[in-house]
Every structure is written in C-alpha cells, then in structure tokens.
C-alpha cells in the first residue's frame, strides 16, 4: 500500500491521478451558483456519466441539479425533482427567499433528503446515487436519494446452500435489500445495524448486525475494532474483510462463517453472534464461528429431529472418509498388508499387478485429476459443467484402469472420498477438509498407520487451540459444555432447545422470555381437554 501511494503522488504532465486533490477536505459551497457548478465540473471532469441540469427563471439559472446517470433513476428525477421545480417556477412561489431548507417540503414525496454545504459530503452522496439540488444565492445544497432500484436482481434461491425444505430466498448484491430480509425475520427494535464505509476508493458500505441484550458486548466491540481498522483502497467482496478479521490466517479451517441465506443469519443472531453485511455481495459473514457450524445445514432444523440427527451422523462419518480414506488405503497396501483379509488382498494384488506406480503415486494422481475435474465443472458454463465433470471422471477413470496406469481400487476410493466431501454443507469448510487430505496422504505413504495417527493428533491439537473472536473453535466439546451437546452430537427437538449456546449467548441464555413453552405431550392434553 505504501508503494502504491508513493506511485500515486507521481503525476505525469497533463494527467490528473486524483481529482479529489483539487479541493480541500473541509471546503464549503459558495452562494454563487455558477461557482458551485465549476467546482463540481472540475471534480468530475472526464466523467461522461455526470449530468448537470439547470432550471431557469426569468432567463437566469435559478437551480442546478447534478447526478450520475448510471446509478440513479432518471424517471424519478424528472417526476419528483425537475417537475416540482418547474411547477414552483411557474407559480412564482416565494422564489426570493428560496433556499435548500425550503425545498425540503417540495421533495417530501421522494423519500430521504439531506442538506449539506460540505463539498466532500456532496461528492460522497452523488457517488452513492443521490441527486443534488443547488439554489442561487444559497450556500447549502439539497441531496435527494434517487437510487435506481431496478439495477439489481430480485432475491432467489441461494446457489451455494440449496435446500429441499425451507425458505427459497437468498441475499443479493444490494445491502439495503439484504438488511430488509433480516428485518423481516427479526421484527424487534433490539436488532441493531451499524454502518461503516470501507475502502479509500470503493467506499463500500459495511453493516454490523446483532441483537442487543443477547450478544456479548465484548464480541461486538472486538468485531467493530477489527472492521474499522481495515485500511485498503477497495472492498469488492466480503472475502476481503474475512481475511482481515480472522484470528488464524494460516489455518485451513475457516474461522469466519459465510452464508447467503437470511434464515441462517437470523438463527445465528438469535444465538448471540454478529453478522457482517457487505454491499455488492450476497455473502454475509458471521462471527464467532465454531467447528460444528461447518457441519450444520439450515435444513437440519426444518425436518424432523430424528432425520436431522441421522443426517448429522452421516456427515460425521463422511468427514473422516473425506480426510482419511485414501491415506488408509495407501498405508494398509504399502506397510500393513497383514491387516487385509486374504481374499481382499489377493484381489487388490491382482488389480495392481500391471500398475507401474506405488500406491501413494496412484492416489495422488487420481486426487489431482478429481480436483481438476471438479474445478472445471465449476468454471465451465452451467449447462455443460456437470456433464463434463461426470463424463470426464468416468472416461478418464475407465481409460486409466484399462491402460494399467491406475488400479480399480484407487478409482473407487478416490470417488468415495470426493462424494464424502460434497456432504459437508459449508463450502469454505469443505475446502479446508479437501486440503488436509494431501498432507495426511504423504504421512501415510511415508510412515504408514503411524503417520495417519500423527496427522490426526496434529489436526485435533490444531482445532482445539483455535479461537474465533475469543470463542474456542471446538466448543462445546472442548471445553465441554453438556447442555449444548444436544445441538452438536444430535439435533434436539426445537421445543427442547430452551437455552442458547453458552459461548455466545450467555448474556441472555434462556430463549423463552417468560414462562415455558408446553411440550408436545402437554399440547396434546390441552387439545383433548378442549
């Protein structure tokens, strides 16, 4: 950044690098309309989308309206700004003492209006979709919000977190819409939303969201401190902020949860967490994050709790398969053949008879090919991406086996491993699991089962030492909290979840503010009595 700023100070002849250097930080408007016009024409020079529209009175410019045509609704400007001004001119209504304050009532039908005389404030609002009205003889300007509400998509089903049962709407690239999606689910004045501007050039709006009285004050203060100290020229996605605020940047495990589902964010806020919304991206950050959050899907809470518990156990099983299946195959076939049943070892030996590579090289080749096909399936157009990944895996696997380059058991093991990684509901968490597979594979090929045990202990020590904004990453299993295990090992019924997680919701641990919700048996008895 320092080098970049030094380069920005070197201005070649006849080239302006920073137009904002033309005016002082605290420069003010004048009462001369023509002078104000020159100021902003100089600031926005070489900007083809800036518009200056004048409204005359008795042959003299009386009002000046400026805006960026690419980010505003010009029809709204015509209907709610220019038309009222022209009507005011025709009626000759109190034009002698006309000021920005007197225009406030004129534009009340538009919505949000602001008055300012600072040049920096006006420039900022123009860049954020406001039209600015200057009046002759007045050193203040009226700023009217006229953003183009049609320049973003409508909320649709999240592509990264699909569900069969549950809400089918997700966040979009407009932060105001995203804030509204959360407000619709949490209709309480205790839901707080603090706004910040980050990025020296992008001026991206970032909003911290939390429920006052549930979230820990120390967590909110820590999040606020980490976010506000970010110094960068532009924020283009929430991933930028994630890398700035995470506790362990070199860990393969994500310490900041991301989601594009409003119901997930609302549920986490109810548990005492903080959400970070970033304009221009549908992915919302949630902190603190725990290890178990990466293995939980929103649909777990929308289906029957017994099915939800079963699905969680499947994920627990398959996360071990995703990490340790290829290493176990390599270790057993290379160092511990005596552990394999006789018939199975003979079958594996016959399939590997013509293969020129050791088991470690076989597994590495197939893993790399599988990851390449997976990446190609994501990057290719949606219509052909899935076909390429599936057909490519079948064709390459079959051809490699027939050519004697790869044995059939390795193809089966790697395929099962790939399927196991897809059962993890959080994309960023699944990426960390995929990455861990490779060092464990090298340990297995070097030390056998001893290497796998060593790798497992290393992973266990690592995850238990991690913290996310002061919360232990492996909680509630380490340190153990018995009351919170019913939402980790199993998915307890909703009516049995009467307490919030102790690590994040200790300010207000009881979910029900007064009285107790009747259990299903009590509800049944009540209906029978009626």
Coordinates of C-alpha atoms in Angstrom, one line a residue:
X1 CA 0.0 0.0 0.0
X2 CA 2.8 2.5 0.8
X3 CA 4.5 1.8 -2.5
X4 CA 1.2 2.3 -4.3
X5 CA 0.6 5.6 -2.6
X6 CA 4.1 6.8 -3.4
X7 CA 3.5 6.0 -7.1
X8 CA 0.1 7.8 -7.0
X9 CA 1.9 11.0 -5.9
X10 CA 4.0 11.0 -9.2
X11 CA 1.8 12.9 -11.6
X12 CA 2.8 12.9 -15.3
X13 CA 2.3 16.1 -17.2
X14 CA -1.3 16.9 -18.2
X15 CA -2.6 13.8 -16.3
X16 CA -4.6 14.1 -13.1
X17 CA -4.5 11.0 -11.0
X18 CA -6.7 12.1 -8.1
X19 CA -9.4 14.6 -8.8
X20 CA -10.3 14.9 -5.1
X21 CA -6.9 16.6 -4.6
X22 CA -8.5 19.7 -6.3
X23 CA -10.5 20.7 -3.2
X24 CA -9.8 20.9 0.5
X25 CA -11.1 18.3 2.9
X26 CA -13.3 20.8 4.6
X27 CA -14.1 23.1 1.6
X28 CA -17.6 24.6 1.6
X29 CA -20.0 25.6 -1.1
X30 CA -20.4 29.3 -2.0
X31 CA -23.6 31.2 -2.6
X32 CA -22.7 31.7 -6.2
X33 CA -24.5 29.0 -8.3
X34 CA -22.0 29.3 -11.3
X35 CA -19.0 28.9 -9.0
X36 CA -20.5 25.8 -7.4
X37 CA -21.1 24.4 -10.9
X38 CA -17.4 25.0 -11.8
X39 CA -16.3 23.3 -8.5
X40 CA -18.1 20.0 -9.4
X41 CA -17.3 20.1 -13.1
X42 CA -13.7 20.2 -12.0
X43 CA -14.1 17.3 -9.5
X44 CA -16.0 15.2 -12.0
X45 CA -14.0 16.1 -15.1
X46 CA -13.5 13.3 -17.7
X47 CA -16.6 11.5 -16.2
X48 CA -19.0 11.0 -19.1
X49 CA -21.9 9.9 -16.9
X50 CA -22.2 13.1 -14.7
X51 CA -25.2 15.2 -15.6
X52 CA -25.7 18.9 -14.9
X53 CA -29.3 20.1 -15.4
X54 CA -30.4 23.7 -15.0
X55 CA -33.8 25.2 -14.3
X56 CA -34.1 28.9 -15.3
X57 CA -36.2 31.7 -14.0
X58 CA -36.5 34.9 -16.0
X59 CA -33.7 34.0 -18.2
X60 CA -31.3 33.2 -15.3
X61 CA -30.2 29.9 -13.9
X62 CA -32.1 29.5 -10.6
X63 CA -31.5 25.8 -9.7
X64 CA -28.8 23.3 -10.7
X65 CA -29.3 19.6 -10.4
X66 CA -26.3 17.2 -10.7
X67 CA -26.3 13.4 -10.6
X68 CA -24.6 10.3 -12.1
X69 CA -26.9 8.9 -14.8
X70 CA -25.6 5.4 -14.5
X71 CA -26.7 4.8 -10.9
X72 CA -29.9 6.9 -10.5
X73 CA -33.5 6.6 -11.7
X74 CA -33.7 9.4 -14.2
X75 CA -37.5 9.0 -14.4
X76 CA -37.7 9.6 -10.6
X77 CA -35.6 12.8 -11.1
X78 CA -37.9 14.1 -13.8
X79 CA -41.1 13.3 -11.9
X80 CA -40.1 14.2 -8.3
X81 CA -37.3 16.9 -8.7
X82 CA -37.4 18.7 -12.0
X83 CA -41.2 18.7 -12.4
X84 CA -41.8 20.2 -8.9
X85 CA -39.1 22.8 -9.6
X86 CA -40.7 23.8 -12.8
X87 CA -44.1 23.9 -11.2
X88 CA -42.6 26.1 -8.4
X89 CA -41.2 28.4 -11.1
X90 CA -44.5 28.7 -12.9
X91 CA -46.4 29.5 -9.7
X92 CA -43.7 32.0 -8.6
X93 CA -43.9 30.7 -5.1
X94 CA -41.6 32.6 -2.7
X95 CA -38.6 32.5 -5.0
X96 CA -36.9 35.5 -3.4
X97 CA -36.0 33.6 -0.2
X98 CA -35.7 30.2 -1.8
X99 CA -33.1 28.0 0.0
X100 CA -32.3 24.3 0.4
X101 CA -34.4 24.3 3.5
X102 CA -37.5 25.5 1.7
X103 CA -37.1 22.7 -0.9
X104 CA -37.3 20.0 1.8
X105 CA -41.2 20.1 1.7
X106 CA -41.1 20.2 -2.1
X107 CA -39.3 16.8 -2.3
X108 CA -41.0 15.1 0.6
X109 CA -42.6 12.5 -1.8
X110 CA -39.2 11.3 -2.9
X111 CA -38.1 10.0 0.5
X112 CA -34.8 10.5 2.1
X113 CA -33.4 14.1 1.8
X114 CA -30.3 15.7 3.4
X115 CA -28.9 19.2 3.5
X116 CA -25.1 20.0 3.5
X117 CA -22.7 22.7 2.5
X118 CA -19.5 20.5 2.6
X119 CA -18.1 19.6 -0.8
X120 CA -16.8 16.2 0.4
X121 CA -20.3 15.2 1.7
X122 CA -22.0 16.2 -1.6
X123 CA -19.4 14.3 -3.7
X124 CA -19.9 11.2 -1.5
X125 CA -23.7 11.3 -1.9
X126 CA -23.5 11.8 -5.6
X127 CA -21.3 8.7 -5.9
X128 CA -23.9 6.8 -3.8
X129 CA -26.9 7.6 -6.0
X130 CA -28.2 10.9 -4.8
X131 CA -29.3 13.9 -6.9
X132 CA -28.0 17.3 -5.6
X133 CA -30.1 20.5 -6.0
X134 CA -28.2 23.8 -5.7
X135 CA -30.2 27.1 -5.4
X136 CA -29.0 30.5 -6.5
X137 CA -27.8 32.6 -3.5
X138 CA -27.7 29.7 -1.2
X139 CA -24.5 28.0 0.2
X140 CA -26.4 24.8 1.1
X141 CA -27.4 22.0 -1.2
X142 CA -30.3 19.6 -1.0
X143 CA -29.4 15.9 -1.6
X144 CA -32.2 13.6 -2.7
X145 CA -31.9 9.8 -2.7
X146 CA -32.9 8.6 -6.2
X147 CA -31.0 5.3 -6.5
X148 CA -32.0 3.0 -9.4
X149 CA -33.9 0.2 -7.6
X150 CA -34.1 -1.9 -10.8
X151 CA -30.3 -2.3 -11.3
X152 CA -30.1 -5.4 -9.1
X153 CA -31.6 -8.9 -9.2
X154 CA -34.5 -10.0 -7.0
X155 CA -33.9 -12.4 -4.2
X156 CA -33.8 -16.0 -5.5
X157 CA -32.8 -19.4 -4.2
X158 CA -29.2 -19.5 -2.9
X159 CA -26.9 -21.4 -5.2
X160 CA -24.3 -22.3 -2.6
X161 CA -26.8 -23.5 0.1
X162 CA -29.8 -25.3 -1.7
X163 CA -32.4 -26.9 0.5
X164 CA -35.5 -29.1 -0.3
X165 CA -37.5 -27.7 2.7
X166 CA -37.0 -24.2 3.9
X167 CA -37.0 -20.6 2.6
X168 CA -36.1 -20.3 -1.0
X169 CA -34.8 -16.7 -1.0
X170 CA -31.3 -15.6 -0.5
X171 CA -29.2 -12.4 -0.2
X172 CA -28.4 -10.4 -3.3
X173 CA -25.8 -7.8 -4.2
X174 CA -27.8 -4.9 -2.7
X175 CA -27.2 -4.3 1.0
X176 CA -30.5 -2.4 1.6
X177 CA -32.4 -5.4 0.4
X178 CA -30.3 -7.8 2.5
X179 CA -30.9 -5.7 5.6
X180 CA -34.6 -5.9 4.9
X181 CA -34.5 -9.7 4.5
X182 CA -33.1 -9.9 8.1
X183 CA -35.6 -7.3 9.4
X184 CA -38.5 -9.4 8.0
X185 CA -37.4 -12.3 10.2
X186 CA -36.4 -10.4 13.3
X187 CA -39.1 -7.8 14.0
X188 CA -37.5 -6.2 17.1
X189 CA -36.0 -2.9 17.9
X190 CA -33.2 -4.7 19.6
X191 CA -31.8 -5.7 16.2
X192 CA -29.1 -3.2 15.7
X193 CA -27.4 -2.3 12.4
X194 CA -24.2 -0.2 12.5
X195 CA -23.0 1.2 9.1
X196 CA -19.4 1.9 8.1
X197 CA -17.6 2.9 4.9
X198 CA -14.5 0.9 4.0
X199 CA -12.2 1.3 1.1
X200 CA -10.5 4.5 0.2
X201 CA -11.7 4.4 -3.4
X202 CA -14.6 2.0 -3.3
X203 CA -16.3 3.5 -0.2
X204 CA -18.1 0.2 0.3
X205 CA -20.9 0.1 2.9
X206 CA -20.4 -2.4 5.6
X207 CA -23.1 -3.1 8.3
X208 CA -22.6 -4.9 11.6
X209 CA -25.8 -6.6 12.7
X210 CA -26.5 -8.0 16.2
X211 CA -29.3 -8.4 18.7
X212 CA -28.7 -6.1 21.7
X213 CA -29.1 -7.9 25.0
X214 CA -28.2 -11.3 23.6
X215 CA -24.8 -10.8 22.0
X216 CA -21.8 -10.3 24.2
X217 CA -20.7 -6.6 24.3
X218 CA -17.0 -7.6 24.2
X219 CA -17.6 -9.6 21.0
X220 CA -19.4 -6.6 19.3
X221 CA -16.6 -4.3 20.4
X222 CA -13.9 -6.6 19.0
X223 CA -15.7 -7.0 15.7
X224 CA -16.2 -3.3 15.5
X225 CA -12.5 -2.7 16.2
X226 CA -11.2 -5.2 13.7
X227 CA -13.5 -3.9 10.9
X228 CA -12.9 -0.2 11.4
X229 CA -9.1 -0.6 11.4
X230 CA -9.1 -2.1 7.9
X231 CA -7.1 0.1 5.6
X232 CA -7.3 -0.7 1.9
X233 CA -8.1 1.0 -1.4
X234 CA -11.2 -1.1 -2.2
X235 CA -13.5 -3.7 -0.8
X236 CA -15.1 -5.7 -3.6
X237 CA -16.4 -8.7 -1.7
X238 CA -16.9 -9.9 1.9
X239 CA -13.9 -12.2 1.4
X240 CA -11.6 -9.2 1.7
X241 CA -13.0 -8.4 5.2
X242 CA -12.8 -12.1 6.2
X243 CA -9.1 -12.2 5.6
X244 CA -8.6 -9.0 7.6
X245 CA -10.5 -10.1 10.7
X246 CA -9.9 -13.8 11.1
X247 CA -7.8 -15.0 14.1
X248 CA -5.6 -17.6 12.4
X249 CA -5.0 -16.6 8.7
X250 CA -2.8 -19.7 8.1
X251 CA -5.3 -22.3 9.3
X252 CA -7.1 -24.4 6.7
X253 CA -10.2 -24.2 8.8
X254 CA -12.4 -21.1 8.3
X255 CA -12.8 -19.0 11.4
X256 CA -15.5 -16.8 9.9
X257 CA -18.7 -18.3 8.7
X258 CA -20.3 -17.1 5.4
X259 CA -23.8 -17.6 4.2
X260 CA -26.2 -16.2 1.6
X261 CA -29.3 -17.4 3.5
X262 CA -31.2 -14.9 5.6
X263 CA -32.7 -17.6 7.7
X264 CA -29.2 -18.8 8.7
X265 CA -28.1 -15.3 9.6
X266 CA -31.2 -14.7 11.7
X267 CA -30.7 -18.1 13.5
X268 CA -27.1 -17.2 14.3
X269 CA -28.1 -13.7 15.5
X270 CA -30.6 -15.4 17.9
X271 CA -27.6 -17.5 19.2
X272 CA -25.7 -14.3 20.1
X273 CA -23.5 -13.9 17.1
X274 CA -22.6 -10.9 14.9
X275 CA -23.3 -10.7 11.2
X276 CA -21.3 -8.5 8.8
X277 CA -23.1 -7.4 5.6
X278 CA -21.1 -6.0 2.7
X279 CA -22.6 -4.1 -0.2
X280 CA -22.2 -5.6 -3.7
X281 CA -22.0 -9.2 -2.4
X282 CA -24.7 -11.8 -1.4
X283 CA -22.4 -13.5 1.1
X284 CA -22.8 -12.3 4.8
X285 CA -20.1 -13.0 7.3
X286 CA -21.0 -14.5 10.8
X287 CA -18.7 -14.5 13.8
X288 CA -17.7 -16.2 16.0
X289 CA -17.7 -19.5 14.2
X290 CA -17.2 -22.9 15.7
X291 CA -16.1 -26.2 14.1
X292 CA -19.6 -27.7 14.4
X293 CA -21.1 -24.8 12.5
X294 CA -19.4 -26.0 9.4
X295 CA -21.2 -29.4 9.6
X296 CA -24.7 -28.0 10.2
X297 CA -27.1 -27.1 7.4
X298 CA -30.2 -24.9 7.8
X299 CA -32.4 -27.7 6.6
X300 CA -31.5 -29.7 9.7
X301 CA -33.9 -27.6 11.7
X302 CA -36.7 -27.8 9.1
X303 CA -37.1 -31.5 9.0
X304 CA -38.0 -34.0 11.8
X305 CA -35.3 -34.0 14.5
X306 CA -34.7 -37.8 14.2
X307 CA -33.9 -37.4 10.5
X308 CA -31.8 -34.3 11.2
X309 CA -29.8 -36.3 13.8
X310 CA -29.3 -39.2 11.3
X311 CA -28.1 -36.8 8.6
X312 CA -25.6 -35.2 11.1
X313 CA -24.2 -38.6 11.9
X314 CA -23.7 -39.3 8.2
X315 CA -21.8 -36.1 7.9
X316 CA -19.6 -37.0 10.9
X317 CA -18.8 -40.3 9.3
X318 CA -18.1 -38.9 5.8
X319 CA -15.8 -36.1 7.1
X320 CA -13.5 -38.9 8.3
X321 CA -13.8 -40.7 5.0
X322 CA -13.1 -37.4 3.1
X323 CA -9.8 -37.0 5.1
X324 CA -8.6 -40.5 5.8
X325 CA -9.9 -42.9 3.2
X326 CA -7.1 -42.5 0.6
X327 CA -4.4 -42.4 3.3
X328 CA -5.7 -45.5 4.9
X329 CA -5.7 -47.4 1.6
X330 CA -2.1 -46.2 0.9
X331 CA -0.9 -47.1 4.4
X332 CA -2.5 -50.6 4.5
X333 CA -1.5 -51.6 1.0
X334 CA 2.1 -50.3 1.4
X335 CA 3.0 -51.2 5.0
X336 CA 0.3 -53.3 6.7
X337 CA -0.9 -55.9 4.2
X338 CA -1.3 -58.4 7.0
X339 CA -4.4 -56.4 8.2
X340 CA -6.3 -57.1 4.9
X341 CA -8.3 -60.3 4.6
X342 CA -6.7 -62.9 2.3
X343 CA -9.3 -62.8 -0.4
X344 CA -9.3 -59.0 -0.5
X345 CA -5.5 -58.7 -0.5
X346 CA -5.4 -61.1 -3.5
X347 CA -8.0 -59.1 -5.4
X348 CA -6.0 -55.8 -4.7
X349 CA -2.8 -57.5 -5.7
X350 CA -4.2 -58.8 -9.0
X351 CA -5.6 -55.4 -9.9
X352 CA -2.2 -53.7 -9.1
X353 CA -0.1 -56.3 -10.9
X354 CA 0.3 -54.2 -14.1
X355 CA 0.4 -50.8 -12.4
X356 CA 3.9 -49.3 -12.6
X357 CA 3.4 -46.8 -9.7
X358 CA 3.3 -47.3 -5.9
X359 CA 0.0 -46.8 -4.1
X360 CA 1.0 -43.2 -3.0
X361 CA 1.6 -42.0 -6.5
X362 CA -1.6 -43.7 -7.7
X363 CA -3.7 -42.0 -5.1
X364 CA -2.0 -38.6 -5.7
X365 CA -2.6 -38.8 -9.4
X366 CA -6.3 -39.6 -9.0
X367 CA -6.8 -37.0 -6.4
X368 CA -5.3 -34.3 -8.6
X369 CA -7.4 -35.4 -11.6
X370 CA -10.5 -35.5 -9.5
X371 CA -9.9 -31.9 -8.2
X372 CA -9.1 -30.7 -11.7
X373 CA -12.4 -32.2 -13.0
X374 CA -14.3 -30.6 -10.0
X375 CA -12.8 -27.2 -10.7
X376 CA -13.5 -27.5 -14.4
X377 CA -17.1 -28.4 -13.6
X378 CA -17.5 -25.2 -11.6
X379 CA -15.8 -22.9 -14.0
X380 CA -17.5 -24.2 -17.2
X381 CA -20.9 -22.9 -18.2
X382 CA -23.6 -24.4 -16.0
X383 CA -25.3 -26.3 -18.9
X384 CA -22.2 -28.3 -19.7
X385 CA -20.2 -28.1 -16.4
X386 CA -21.9 -31.0 -14.7
X387 CA -21.8 -33.2 -17.8
X388 CA -18.1 -32.6 -18.2
X389 CA -17.3 -33.4 -14.6
X390 CA -19.3 -36.7 -14.6
X391 CA -18.4 -37.9 -18.1
X392 CA -14.8 -36.8 -17.7
X393 CA -14.4 -38.8 -14.4
X394 CA -16.0 -41.9 -16.0
X395 CA -14.0 -41.8 -19.2
X396 CA -10.6 -40.9 -17.6
X397 CA -11.0 -43.5 -14.8
X398 CA -12.0 -46.3 -17.1
X399 CA -9.3 -45.5 -19.6
X400 CA -6.6 -45.3 -16.8
X401 CA -7.6 -48.7 -15.4
X402 CA -7.6 -50.3 -18.8
X403 CA -4.2 -48.8 -19.6
X404 CA -2.8 -50.2 -16.4
X405 CA -1.8 -46.8 -15.1
X406 CA -4.2 -46.8 -12.2
X407 CA -5.7 -49.7 -10.3
X408 CA -9.5 -50.0 -9.9
X409 CA -9.5 -49.9 -6.1
X410 CA -7.8 -46.5 -6.2
X411 CA -10.5 -45.1 -8.5
X412 CA -13.2 -46.4 -6.1
X413 CA -11.5 -45.0 -3.0
X414 CA -11.0 -41.5 -4.6
X415 CA -14.6 -41.4 -5.9
X416 CA -16.0 -42.2 -2.5
X417 CA -13.7 -39.6 -1.0
X418 CA -15.0 -37.0 -3.4
X419 CA -18.6 -37.8 -2.7
X420 CA -17.8 -37.6 1.0
X421 CA -16.5 -34.1 0.7
X422 CA -19.7 -33.0 -1.0
X423 CA -21.8 -33.9 2.1
X424 CA -20.3 -31.0 4.0
X425 CA -22.8 -28.2 3.8
X426 CA -20.4 -25.2 4.2
X427 CA -18.3 -24.6 1.1
X428 CA -15.4 -22.9 2.8
X429 CA -15.3 -25.7 5.5
X430 CA -15.3 -28.4 2.8
X431 CA -12.3 -26.7 1.1
X432 CA -10.3 -27.0 4.2
X433 CA -11.1 -30.7 4.5
X434 CA -10.1 -31.3 0.9
X435 CA -6.8 -29.6 1.6
X436 CA -6.0 -31.6 4.6
X437 CA -6.2 -34.8 2.6
X438 CA -2.9 -34.3 0.9
X439 CA -0.5 -33.9 3.9
X440 CA -2.2 -36.9 5.5
X441 CA -1.7 -38.8 2.3
X442 CA 2.1 -38.0 2.3
X443 CA 2.3 -39.1 6.0
X444 CA 0.6 -42.3 5.2
X445 CA 2.9 -43.1 2.3
X446 CA 5.9 -42.3 4.5
X447 CA 5.1 -43.8 7.9
X448 CA 2.0 -45.9 7.3
X449 CA -0.6 -46.0 10.1
X450 CA 1.8 -44.2 12.4
X451 CA 1.7 -41.3 10.0
X452 CA -2.1 -41.2 10.0
X453 CA -2.3 -41.2 13.8
X454 CA 0.3 -38.5 13.9
X455 CA -1.7 -36.4 11.4
X456 CA -4.9 -37.0 13.2
X457 CA -3.4 -35.8 16.5
X458 CA -1.9 -32.8 14.8
X459 CA -5.4 -31.8 13.4
X460 CA -7.0 -32.4 16.8
X461 CA -4.5 -30.3 18.6
X462 CA -4.8 -27.6 16.0
X463 CA -8.6 -27.3 16.0
X464 CA -8.7 -27.3 19.8
X465 CA -6.2 -24.5 20.0
X466 CA -8.1 -22.2 17.6
X467 CA -10.3 -19.4 18.7
X468 CA -12.7 -17.2 16.8
X469 CA -13.2 -13.8 18.5
X470 CA -12.4 -15.3 21.8
X471 CA -14.7 -18.3 21.5
X472 CA -13.0 -21.8 21.5
X473 CA -13.3 -23.3 18.0
X474 CA -14.1 -26.8 19.2
X475 CA -16.8 -25.7 21.8
X476 CA -19.0 -27.2 23.2
X477 CA -16.8 -30.4 23.0
X478 CA -13.6 -28.7 24.1
X479 CA -14.1 -27.2 26.6
X480 CA -17.1 -29.4 27.1
X481 CA -20.5 -28.0 27.8
X482 CA -23.0 -30.7 28.5
X483 CA -26.1 -28.6 27.9
X484 CA -25.0 -27.5 24.4
X485 CA -24.1 -31.0 23.2
X486 CA -27.7 -31.7 22.3
X487 CA -27.3 -29.4 19.3
X488 CA -24.0 -30.9 18.2
X489 CA -24.0 -34.7 18.6
X490 CA -27.7 -34.8 17.9
X491 CA -30.3 -32.3 16.6
X492 CA -32.6 -32.0 19.6
X493 CA -36.3 -31.1 19.0
X494 CA -36.9 -27.4 18.7
X495 CA -39.1 -27.4 21.8
X496 CA -36.2 -28.9 23.8
X497 CA -33.7 -26.1 22.8
X498 CA -34.6 -23.7 25.6
X499 CA -31.1 -22.3 26.1
X500 CA -28.7 -20.5 23.8
X501 CA -25.1 -21.6 23.3
X502 CA -23.1 -20.8 26.4
X503 CA -20.1 -19.5 24.5
X504 CA -22.1 -16.7 22.6
X505 CA -25.5 -16.3 24.3
X506 CA -24.5 -16.1 28.0
X507 CA -25.9 -12.6 28.3
X508 CA -29.4 -14.0 27.8
X509 CA -29.1 -17.8 28.0
X510 CA -32.9 -18.6 28.1
X511 CA -34.6 -18.4 24.7
X512 CA -38.2 -18.0 26.1
X513 CA -38.6 -14.7 27.9
X514 CA -41.4 -15.6 30.2
X515 CA -43.0 -18.9 31.2
X516 CA -42.2 -22.2 29.4
X517 CA -43.4 -23.5 26.1
X518 CA -45.6 -26.6 26.5
X519 CA -44.0 -29.9 25.4
X520 CA -45.8 -31.9 22.7
X521 CA -47.5 -34.1 25.3
X522 CA -48.8 -31.0 27.2
X523 CA -50.1 -29.6 24.0
X524 CA -51.9 -32.8 23.1
X525 CA -53.5 -33.0 26.6
X526 CA -54.7 -29.4 26.2
X527 CA -56.3 -30.1 22.8
X528 CA -58.1 -33.1 24.2
X529 CA -59.5 -31.1 27.1
X530 CA -60.8 -28.5 24.7

